[in-house]
Coordinates of C-alpha atoms in Angstrom, one line a residue:
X728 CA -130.7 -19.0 66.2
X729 CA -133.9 -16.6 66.4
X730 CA -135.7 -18.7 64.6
X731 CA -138.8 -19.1 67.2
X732 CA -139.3 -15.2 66.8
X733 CA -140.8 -16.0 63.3
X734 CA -143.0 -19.0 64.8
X735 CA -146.3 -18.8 63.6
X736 CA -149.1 -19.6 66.2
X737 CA -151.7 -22.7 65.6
X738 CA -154.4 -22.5 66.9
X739 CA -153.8 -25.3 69.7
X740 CA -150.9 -23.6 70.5
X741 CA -151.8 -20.1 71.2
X742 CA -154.8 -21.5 73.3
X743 CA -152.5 -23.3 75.4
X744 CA -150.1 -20.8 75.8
X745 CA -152.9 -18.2 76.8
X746 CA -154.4 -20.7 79.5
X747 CA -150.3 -21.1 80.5
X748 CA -150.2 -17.5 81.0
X749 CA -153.7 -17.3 82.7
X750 CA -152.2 -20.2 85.5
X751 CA -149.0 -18.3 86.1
X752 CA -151.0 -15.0 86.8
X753 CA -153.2 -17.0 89.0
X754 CA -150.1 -18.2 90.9
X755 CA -148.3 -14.8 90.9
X756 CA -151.3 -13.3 92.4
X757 CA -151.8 -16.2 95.2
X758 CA -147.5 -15.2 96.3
X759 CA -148.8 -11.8 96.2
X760 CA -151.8 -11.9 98.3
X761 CA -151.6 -14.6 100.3
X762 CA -147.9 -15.2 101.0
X763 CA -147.2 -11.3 101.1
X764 CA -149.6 -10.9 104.0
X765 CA -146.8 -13.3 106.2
X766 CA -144.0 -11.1 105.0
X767 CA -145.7 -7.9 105.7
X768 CA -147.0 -9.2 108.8
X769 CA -146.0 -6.4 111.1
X770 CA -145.5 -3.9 108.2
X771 CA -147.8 -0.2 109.5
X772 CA -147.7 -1.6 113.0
X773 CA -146.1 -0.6 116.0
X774 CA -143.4 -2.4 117.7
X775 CA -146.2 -5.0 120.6
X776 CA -144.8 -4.2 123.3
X777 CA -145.8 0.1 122.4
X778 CA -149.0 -1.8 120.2
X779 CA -150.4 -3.9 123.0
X780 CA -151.2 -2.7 126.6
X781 CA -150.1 -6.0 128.8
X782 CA -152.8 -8.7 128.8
X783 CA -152.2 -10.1 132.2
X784 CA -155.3 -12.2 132.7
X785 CA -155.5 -15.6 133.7
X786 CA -154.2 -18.1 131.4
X787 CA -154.5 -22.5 131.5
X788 CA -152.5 -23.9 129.6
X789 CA -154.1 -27.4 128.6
X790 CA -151.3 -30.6 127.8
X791 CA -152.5 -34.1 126.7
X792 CA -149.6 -36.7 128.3
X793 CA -149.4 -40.2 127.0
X794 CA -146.6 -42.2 128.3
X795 CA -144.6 -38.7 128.0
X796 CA -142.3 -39.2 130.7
X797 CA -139.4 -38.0 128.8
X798 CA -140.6 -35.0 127.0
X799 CA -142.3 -33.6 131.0
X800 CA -138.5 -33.7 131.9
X801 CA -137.4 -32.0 129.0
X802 CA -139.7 -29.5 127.6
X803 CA -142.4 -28.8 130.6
X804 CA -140.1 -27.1 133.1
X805 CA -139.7 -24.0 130.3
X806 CA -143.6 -24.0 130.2
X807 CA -143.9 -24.2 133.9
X808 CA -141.4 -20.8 134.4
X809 CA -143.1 -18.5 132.1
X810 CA -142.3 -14.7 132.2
X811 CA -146.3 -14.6 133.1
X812 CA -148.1 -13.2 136.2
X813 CA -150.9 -16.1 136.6
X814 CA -151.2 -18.9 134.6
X815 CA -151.8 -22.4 135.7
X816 CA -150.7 -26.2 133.7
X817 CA -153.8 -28.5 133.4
X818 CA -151.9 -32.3 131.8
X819 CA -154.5 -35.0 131.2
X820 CA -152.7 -37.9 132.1
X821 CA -154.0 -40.4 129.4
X822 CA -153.4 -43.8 131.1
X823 CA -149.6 -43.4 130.7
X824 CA -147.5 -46.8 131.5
X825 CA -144.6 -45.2 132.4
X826 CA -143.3 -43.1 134.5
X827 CA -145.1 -40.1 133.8
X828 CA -147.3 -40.2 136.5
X829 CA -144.3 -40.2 139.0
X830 CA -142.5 -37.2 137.2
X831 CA -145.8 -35.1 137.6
X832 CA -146.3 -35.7 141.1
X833 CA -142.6 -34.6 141.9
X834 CA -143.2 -31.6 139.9
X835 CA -146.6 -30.7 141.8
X836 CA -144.8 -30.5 144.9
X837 CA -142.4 -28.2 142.7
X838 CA -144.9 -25.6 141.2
X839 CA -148.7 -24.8 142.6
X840 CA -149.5 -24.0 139.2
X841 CA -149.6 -27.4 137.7
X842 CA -153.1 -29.1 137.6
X843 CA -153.2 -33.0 137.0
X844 CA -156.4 -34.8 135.2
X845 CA -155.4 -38.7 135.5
X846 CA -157.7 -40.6 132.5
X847 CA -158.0 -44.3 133.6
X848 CA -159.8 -45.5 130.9
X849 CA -161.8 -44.0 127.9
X850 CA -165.0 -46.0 128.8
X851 CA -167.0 -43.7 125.9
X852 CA -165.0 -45.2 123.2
X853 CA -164.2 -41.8 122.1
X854 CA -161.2 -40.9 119.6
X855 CA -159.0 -40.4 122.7
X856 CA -157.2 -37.4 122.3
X857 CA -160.1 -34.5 121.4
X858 CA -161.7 -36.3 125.1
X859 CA -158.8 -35.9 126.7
X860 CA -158.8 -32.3 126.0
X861 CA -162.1 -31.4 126.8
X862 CA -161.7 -32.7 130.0
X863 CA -158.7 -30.6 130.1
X864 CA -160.6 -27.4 129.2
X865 CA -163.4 -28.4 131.2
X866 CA -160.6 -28.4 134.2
X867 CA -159.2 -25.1 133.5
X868 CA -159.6 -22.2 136.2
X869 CA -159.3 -19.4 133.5
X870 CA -161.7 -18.6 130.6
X871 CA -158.9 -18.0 128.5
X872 CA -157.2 -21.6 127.1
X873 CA -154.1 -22.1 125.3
X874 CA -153.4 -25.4 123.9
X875 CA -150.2 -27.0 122.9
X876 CA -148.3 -30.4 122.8
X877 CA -146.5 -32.0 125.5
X878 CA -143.7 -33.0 123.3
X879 CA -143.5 -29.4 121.8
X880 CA -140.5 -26.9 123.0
X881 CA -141.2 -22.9 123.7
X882 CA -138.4 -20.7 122.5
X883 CA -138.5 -18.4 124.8
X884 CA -140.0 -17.2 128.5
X885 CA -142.1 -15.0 127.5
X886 CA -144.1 -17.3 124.9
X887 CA -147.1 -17.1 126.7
X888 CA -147.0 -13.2 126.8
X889 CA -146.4 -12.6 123.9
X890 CA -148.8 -15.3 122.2
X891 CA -151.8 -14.1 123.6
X892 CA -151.0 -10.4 123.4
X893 CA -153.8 -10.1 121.1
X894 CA -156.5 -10.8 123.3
X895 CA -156.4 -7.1 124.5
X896 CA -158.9 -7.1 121.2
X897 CA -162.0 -7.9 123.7
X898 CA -163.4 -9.2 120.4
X899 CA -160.8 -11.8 119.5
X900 CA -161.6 -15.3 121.0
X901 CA -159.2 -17.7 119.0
X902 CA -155.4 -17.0 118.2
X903 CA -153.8 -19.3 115.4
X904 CA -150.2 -19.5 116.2
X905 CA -147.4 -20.9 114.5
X906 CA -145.7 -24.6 114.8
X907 CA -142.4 -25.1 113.0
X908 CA -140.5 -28.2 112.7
X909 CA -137.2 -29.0 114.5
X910 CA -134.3 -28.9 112.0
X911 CA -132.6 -32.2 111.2
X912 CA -130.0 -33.2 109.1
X913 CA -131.6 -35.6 105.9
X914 CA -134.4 -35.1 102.7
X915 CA -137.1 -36.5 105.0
X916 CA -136.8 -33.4 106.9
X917 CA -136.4 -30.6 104.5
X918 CA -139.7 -32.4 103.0
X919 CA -141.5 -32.0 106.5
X920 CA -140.0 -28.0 106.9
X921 CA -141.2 -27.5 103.2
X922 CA -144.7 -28.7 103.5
X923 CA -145.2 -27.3 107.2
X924 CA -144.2 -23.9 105.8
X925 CA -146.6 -24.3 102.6
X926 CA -149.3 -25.1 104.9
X927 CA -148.4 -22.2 107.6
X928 CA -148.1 -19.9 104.7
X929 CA -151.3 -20.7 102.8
X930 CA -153.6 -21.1 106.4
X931 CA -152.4 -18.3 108.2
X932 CA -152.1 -15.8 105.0
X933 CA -155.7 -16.5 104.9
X934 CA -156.4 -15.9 108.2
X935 CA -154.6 -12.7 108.2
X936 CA -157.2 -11.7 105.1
X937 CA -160.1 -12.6 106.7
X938 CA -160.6 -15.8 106.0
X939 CA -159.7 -18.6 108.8
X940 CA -160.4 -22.4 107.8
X941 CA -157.2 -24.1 109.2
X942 CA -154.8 -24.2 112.5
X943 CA -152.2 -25.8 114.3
X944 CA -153.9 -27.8 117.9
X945 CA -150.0 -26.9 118.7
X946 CA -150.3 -23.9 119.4
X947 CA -153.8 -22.3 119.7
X948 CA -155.4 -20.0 121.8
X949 CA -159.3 -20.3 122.6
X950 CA -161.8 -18.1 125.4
X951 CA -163.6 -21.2 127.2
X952 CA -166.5 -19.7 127.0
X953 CA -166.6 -19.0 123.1
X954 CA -165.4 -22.6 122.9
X955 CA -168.0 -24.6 124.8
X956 CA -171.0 -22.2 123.7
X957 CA -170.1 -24.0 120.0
X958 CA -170.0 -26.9 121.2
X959 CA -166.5 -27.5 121.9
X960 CA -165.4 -30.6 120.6
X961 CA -169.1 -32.6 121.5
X962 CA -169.5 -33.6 117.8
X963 CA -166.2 -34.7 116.9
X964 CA -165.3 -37.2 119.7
X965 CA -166.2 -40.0 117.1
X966 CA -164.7 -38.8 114.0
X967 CA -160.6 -38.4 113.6
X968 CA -160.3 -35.2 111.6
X969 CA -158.4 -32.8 113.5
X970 CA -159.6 -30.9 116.7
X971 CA -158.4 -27.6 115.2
X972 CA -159.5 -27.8 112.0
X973 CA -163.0 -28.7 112.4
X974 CA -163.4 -26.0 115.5
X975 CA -161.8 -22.8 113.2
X976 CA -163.0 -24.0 110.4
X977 CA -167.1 -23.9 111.5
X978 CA -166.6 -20.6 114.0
X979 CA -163.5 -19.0 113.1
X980 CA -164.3 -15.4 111.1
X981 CA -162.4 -12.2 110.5
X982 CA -163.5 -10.4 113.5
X983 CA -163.0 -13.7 116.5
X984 CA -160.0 -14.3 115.1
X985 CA -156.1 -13.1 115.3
X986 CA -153.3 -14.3 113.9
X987 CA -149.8 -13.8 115.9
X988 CA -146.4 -14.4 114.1
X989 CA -144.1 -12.9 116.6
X990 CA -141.2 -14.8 116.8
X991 CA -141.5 -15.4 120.4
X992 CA -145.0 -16.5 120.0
X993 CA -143.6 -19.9 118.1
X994 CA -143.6 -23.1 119.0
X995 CA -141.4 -26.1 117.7
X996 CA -142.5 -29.9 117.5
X997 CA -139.9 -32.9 117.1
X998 CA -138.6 -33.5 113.6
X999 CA -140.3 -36.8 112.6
X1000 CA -138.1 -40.4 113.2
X1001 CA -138.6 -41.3 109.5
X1002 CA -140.4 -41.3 105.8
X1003 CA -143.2 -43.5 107.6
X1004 CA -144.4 -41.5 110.7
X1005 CA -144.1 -38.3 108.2
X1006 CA -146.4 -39.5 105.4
X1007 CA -148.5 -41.0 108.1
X1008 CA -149.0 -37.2 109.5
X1009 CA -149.6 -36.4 106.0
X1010 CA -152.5 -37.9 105.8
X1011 CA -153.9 -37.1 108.9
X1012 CA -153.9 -33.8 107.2
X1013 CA -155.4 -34.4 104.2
X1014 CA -157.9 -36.7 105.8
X1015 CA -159.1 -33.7 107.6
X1016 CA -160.1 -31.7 104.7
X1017 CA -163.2 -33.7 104.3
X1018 CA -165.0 -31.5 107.3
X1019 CA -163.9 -28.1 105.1
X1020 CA -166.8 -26.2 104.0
X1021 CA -166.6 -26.7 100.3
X1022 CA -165.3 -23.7 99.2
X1023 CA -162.2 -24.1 101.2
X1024 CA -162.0 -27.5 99.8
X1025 CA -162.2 -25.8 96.4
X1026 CA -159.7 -22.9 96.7
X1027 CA -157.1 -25.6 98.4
X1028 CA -157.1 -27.6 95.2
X1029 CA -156.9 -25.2 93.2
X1030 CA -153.3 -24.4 93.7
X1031 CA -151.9 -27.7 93.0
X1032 CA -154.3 -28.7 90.5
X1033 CA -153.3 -25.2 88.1
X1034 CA -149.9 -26.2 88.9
X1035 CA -150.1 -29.3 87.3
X1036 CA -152.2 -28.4 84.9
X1037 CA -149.3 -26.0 84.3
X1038 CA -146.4 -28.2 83.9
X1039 CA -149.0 -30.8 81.5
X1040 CA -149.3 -27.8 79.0
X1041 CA -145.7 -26.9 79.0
X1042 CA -144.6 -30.5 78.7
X1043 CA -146.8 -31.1 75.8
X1044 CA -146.3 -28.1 74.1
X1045 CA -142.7 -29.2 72.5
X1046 CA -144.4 -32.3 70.9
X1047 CA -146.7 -29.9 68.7
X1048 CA -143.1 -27.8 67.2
X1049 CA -143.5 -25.2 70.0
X1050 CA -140.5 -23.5 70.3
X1051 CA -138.6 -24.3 73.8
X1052 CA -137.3 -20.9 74.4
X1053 CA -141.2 -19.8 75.2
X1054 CA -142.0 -22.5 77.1
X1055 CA -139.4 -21.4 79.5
X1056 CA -140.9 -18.2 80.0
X1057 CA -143.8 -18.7 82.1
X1058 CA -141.4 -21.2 84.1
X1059 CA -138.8 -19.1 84.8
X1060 CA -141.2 -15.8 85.9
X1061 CA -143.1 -18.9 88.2
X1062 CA -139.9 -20.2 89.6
X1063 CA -138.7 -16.7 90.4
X1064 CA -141.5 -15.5 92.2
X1065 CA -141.9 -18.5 93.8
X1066 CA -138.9 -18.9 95.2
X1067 CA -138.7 -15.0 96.4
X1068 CA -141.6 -15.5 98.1
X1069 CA -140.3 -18.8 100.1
X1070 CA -137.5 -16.8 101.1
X1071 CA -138.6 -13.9 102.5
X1072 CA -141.4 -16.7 103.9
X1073 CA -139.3 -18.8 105.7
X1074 CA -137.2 -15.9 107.3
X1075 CA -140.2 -14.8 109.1
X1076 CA -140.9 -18.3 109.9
X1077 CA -137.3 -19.0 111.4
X1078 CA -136.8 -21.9 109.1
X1079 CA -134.0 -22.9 107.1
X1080 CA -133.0 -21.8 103.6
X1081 CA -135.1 -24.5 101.7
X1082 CA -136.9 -21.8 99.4
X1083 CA -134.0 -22.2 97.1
X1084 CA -135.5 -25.7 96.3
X1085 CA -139.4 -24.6 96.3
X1086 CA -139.8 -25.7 92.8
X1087 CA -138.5 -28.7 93.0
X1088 CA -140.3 -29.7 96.5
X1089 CA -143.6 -28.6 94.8
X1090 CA -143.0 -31.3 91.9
X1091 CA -142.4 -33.5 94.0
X1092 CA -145.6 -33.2 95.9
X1093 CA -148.1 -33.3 93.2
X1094 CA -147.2 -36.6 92.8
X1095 CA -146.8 -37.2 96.6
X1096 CA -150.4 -35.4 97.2
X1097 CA -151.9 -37.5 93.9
X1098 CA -150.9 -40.7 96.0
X1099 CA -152.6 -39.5 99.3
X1100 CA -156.1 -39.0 96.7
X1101 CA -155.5 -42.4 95.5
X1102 CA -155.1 -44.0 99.4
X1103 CA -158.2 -42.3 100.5
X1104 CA -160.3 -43.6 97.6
X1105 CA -159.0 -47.3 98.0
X1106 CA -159.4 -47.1 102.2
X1107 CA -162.4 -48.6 103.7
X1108 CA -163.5 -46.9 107.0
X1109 CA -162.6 -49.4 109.7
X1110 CA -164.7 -49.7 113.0
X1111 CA -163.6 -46.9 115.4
X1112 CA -161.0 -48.1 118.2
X1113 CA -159.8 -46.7 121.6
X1114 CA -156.9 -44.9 120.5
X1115 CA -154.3 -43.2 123.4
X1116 CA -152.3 -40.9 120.6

């Protein structure tokens, strides 16, 4: 029954278990740096509201609306009745066709502190929603911006206090925030919560070390002025990478930058309608990474490509006489960690208990992120069209 303890090692074999053990090091060490700076997040520091004198300066909030009409009943009136001295509501009303138009005027007359940018046409041509928002930030009265989604919920009144608490740090001119998922019953959803916490986890844990390249556009906080003196969004209007992505990841650094992860601070977007729209948003993601300097690009792959570089060895090992009982070693001190990690994670994340599954989530997209290489190889770039999403 203890046979394998006699195994003697080949050659082949004992180089492929050391590069085994080398990958799961690797990985232990990413949990530990990376992932441990979102579960320590507020360990050494005072409670904010003893941390962080009150920033009370003027805030404008900037919303993109297209054919919204539904989601300004439902979500806006929360934004509009923040727990926040002076703060104003600037929606760039793209065109809508509905009756969105209508539901902001009777909410004008409601609250002075809603500003309305009506966008007839995009006669520029320009990829519709980074113009929309410049116009919006051009708009604003206040130098500091916060930027969210129209469809997106707050949690609580005092989201806006508490997200841009950091900005008491004169020197901090972005805040990355966090944007969860609405729960939803279904596997199409625990894929979305999975991969939104991955990504929250591995661009935010880098922030918090120093090293920005990523955000959410769903919750952001920029000063105007730091914005527009880069260039603001000038040399993106024709390109469809992300707003937030290309910004933080060409003038985002260690000492502009804050991260907040206070609960109250979070905001939450719809659950997706279906596989479709989800992969679709995928993509979108992955398309972005193009405009990351190249060592971002290289640390990002390097995760997924030493995990399946991982599960190749230990697959292959058995078909060489390997005895099984090692190869479950490195996968059961991987799975472990990994799965602590998600959990204590996703707690400070508010999302559900998924991290049980973690392993079996990141099999499944290797293959699922091998597909989206394989789609952007085989796509041709089309001519750019008007687009009012």
């Amino acid at each position: 029954m203890l046979d394998f303890l006699n195994y003697q090692f080949t050659p082949l074999a004992l180089g492929l278990s050391i590069l085994a053990g080398i990958i799961v090091v690797f990985q232990l060490l990413h949990y530990i740096i990376v992932y441990g700076r979102i579960i320590f997040y507020n360990k050494g520091r005072k409670k904010q509201n003893e941390e962080i004198k009150n920033y009370n300066e003027g805030i404008s909030i900037v919303l993109v609306a297209n054919n919204n009409g539904a989601a300004l009943q439902n979500q806006l009136l929360k934004i509009l009745e923040q727990d926040y001295p002076e703060f104003e509501v600037v929606i760039v009303n793209e065109n809508s066709q509905d009756d969105t138009e209508y539901i902001l005027y009777i909410l004008k007359q409601n609250y002075s502190n809603i500003k309305v940018v009506n966008l007839q046409r995009n006669i520029n041509r320009f990829e519709s929603r980074k113009y929309s928002l410049a116009l919006g930030i051009r708009s604003a009265s206040y130098k500091t911006i916060v930027l969210s989604d129209i469809v997106c919920s707050v949690g609580d009144f005092d989201w806006l206090k508490s997200f841009v608490a950091p900005l008491e740090n004169k020197n901090k001119k972005i805040i990355l925030g966090y944007c969860g998922i609405e729960s939803k019953k279904g596997f199409v959803n625990q894929l979305v919560q999975y991969r939104q916490a991955t990504k929250a986890m591995d661009s935010l844990g880098m922030a918090l070390l120093g090293f920005p390249y990523a955000a959410d556009g769903r919750n952001i906080c920029y000063d105007k002025d730091f914005f527009f003196n880069n260039d603001g969004l000038i040399k993106q209007y024709r390109d469809n990478c992300k707003q937030e992505d290309y910004f933080v990841n060409n003038y985002a650094k260690a000492y502009n930058t804050a991260v907040n992860l206070d609960s109250k601070s979070f905001v939450l977007r719809p659950a997706f309608e279906n596989y479709k729209a989800f992969r679709r948003d995928a993509y979108a993601d992955y398309y972005s990474r193009r405009i990351f300097a190249f060592s971002d690009k290289l640390r990002l792959s390097l995760l997924p490509f030493s995990t399946l570089l991982l599960y190749s060895i230990l697959i292959f090992l058995p078909f060489i006489c390997f005895p099984w009982q090692y190869v479950l070693i490195p996968i059961v001190i991987k799975w472990i960690a990994q799965i602590i990690y998600y959990n204590k994670c996703m707690k400070r994340l508010k999302i559900e208990a998924l991290w049980i599954f973690a392993p079996l989530f990141e099999i499944y997209f290797i293959f699922f992120n091998f597909n989206l290489r394989v789609k952007k190889l085989f796509t041709k770039k089309k001519k750019h069209k008007i687009k009012w999403a």
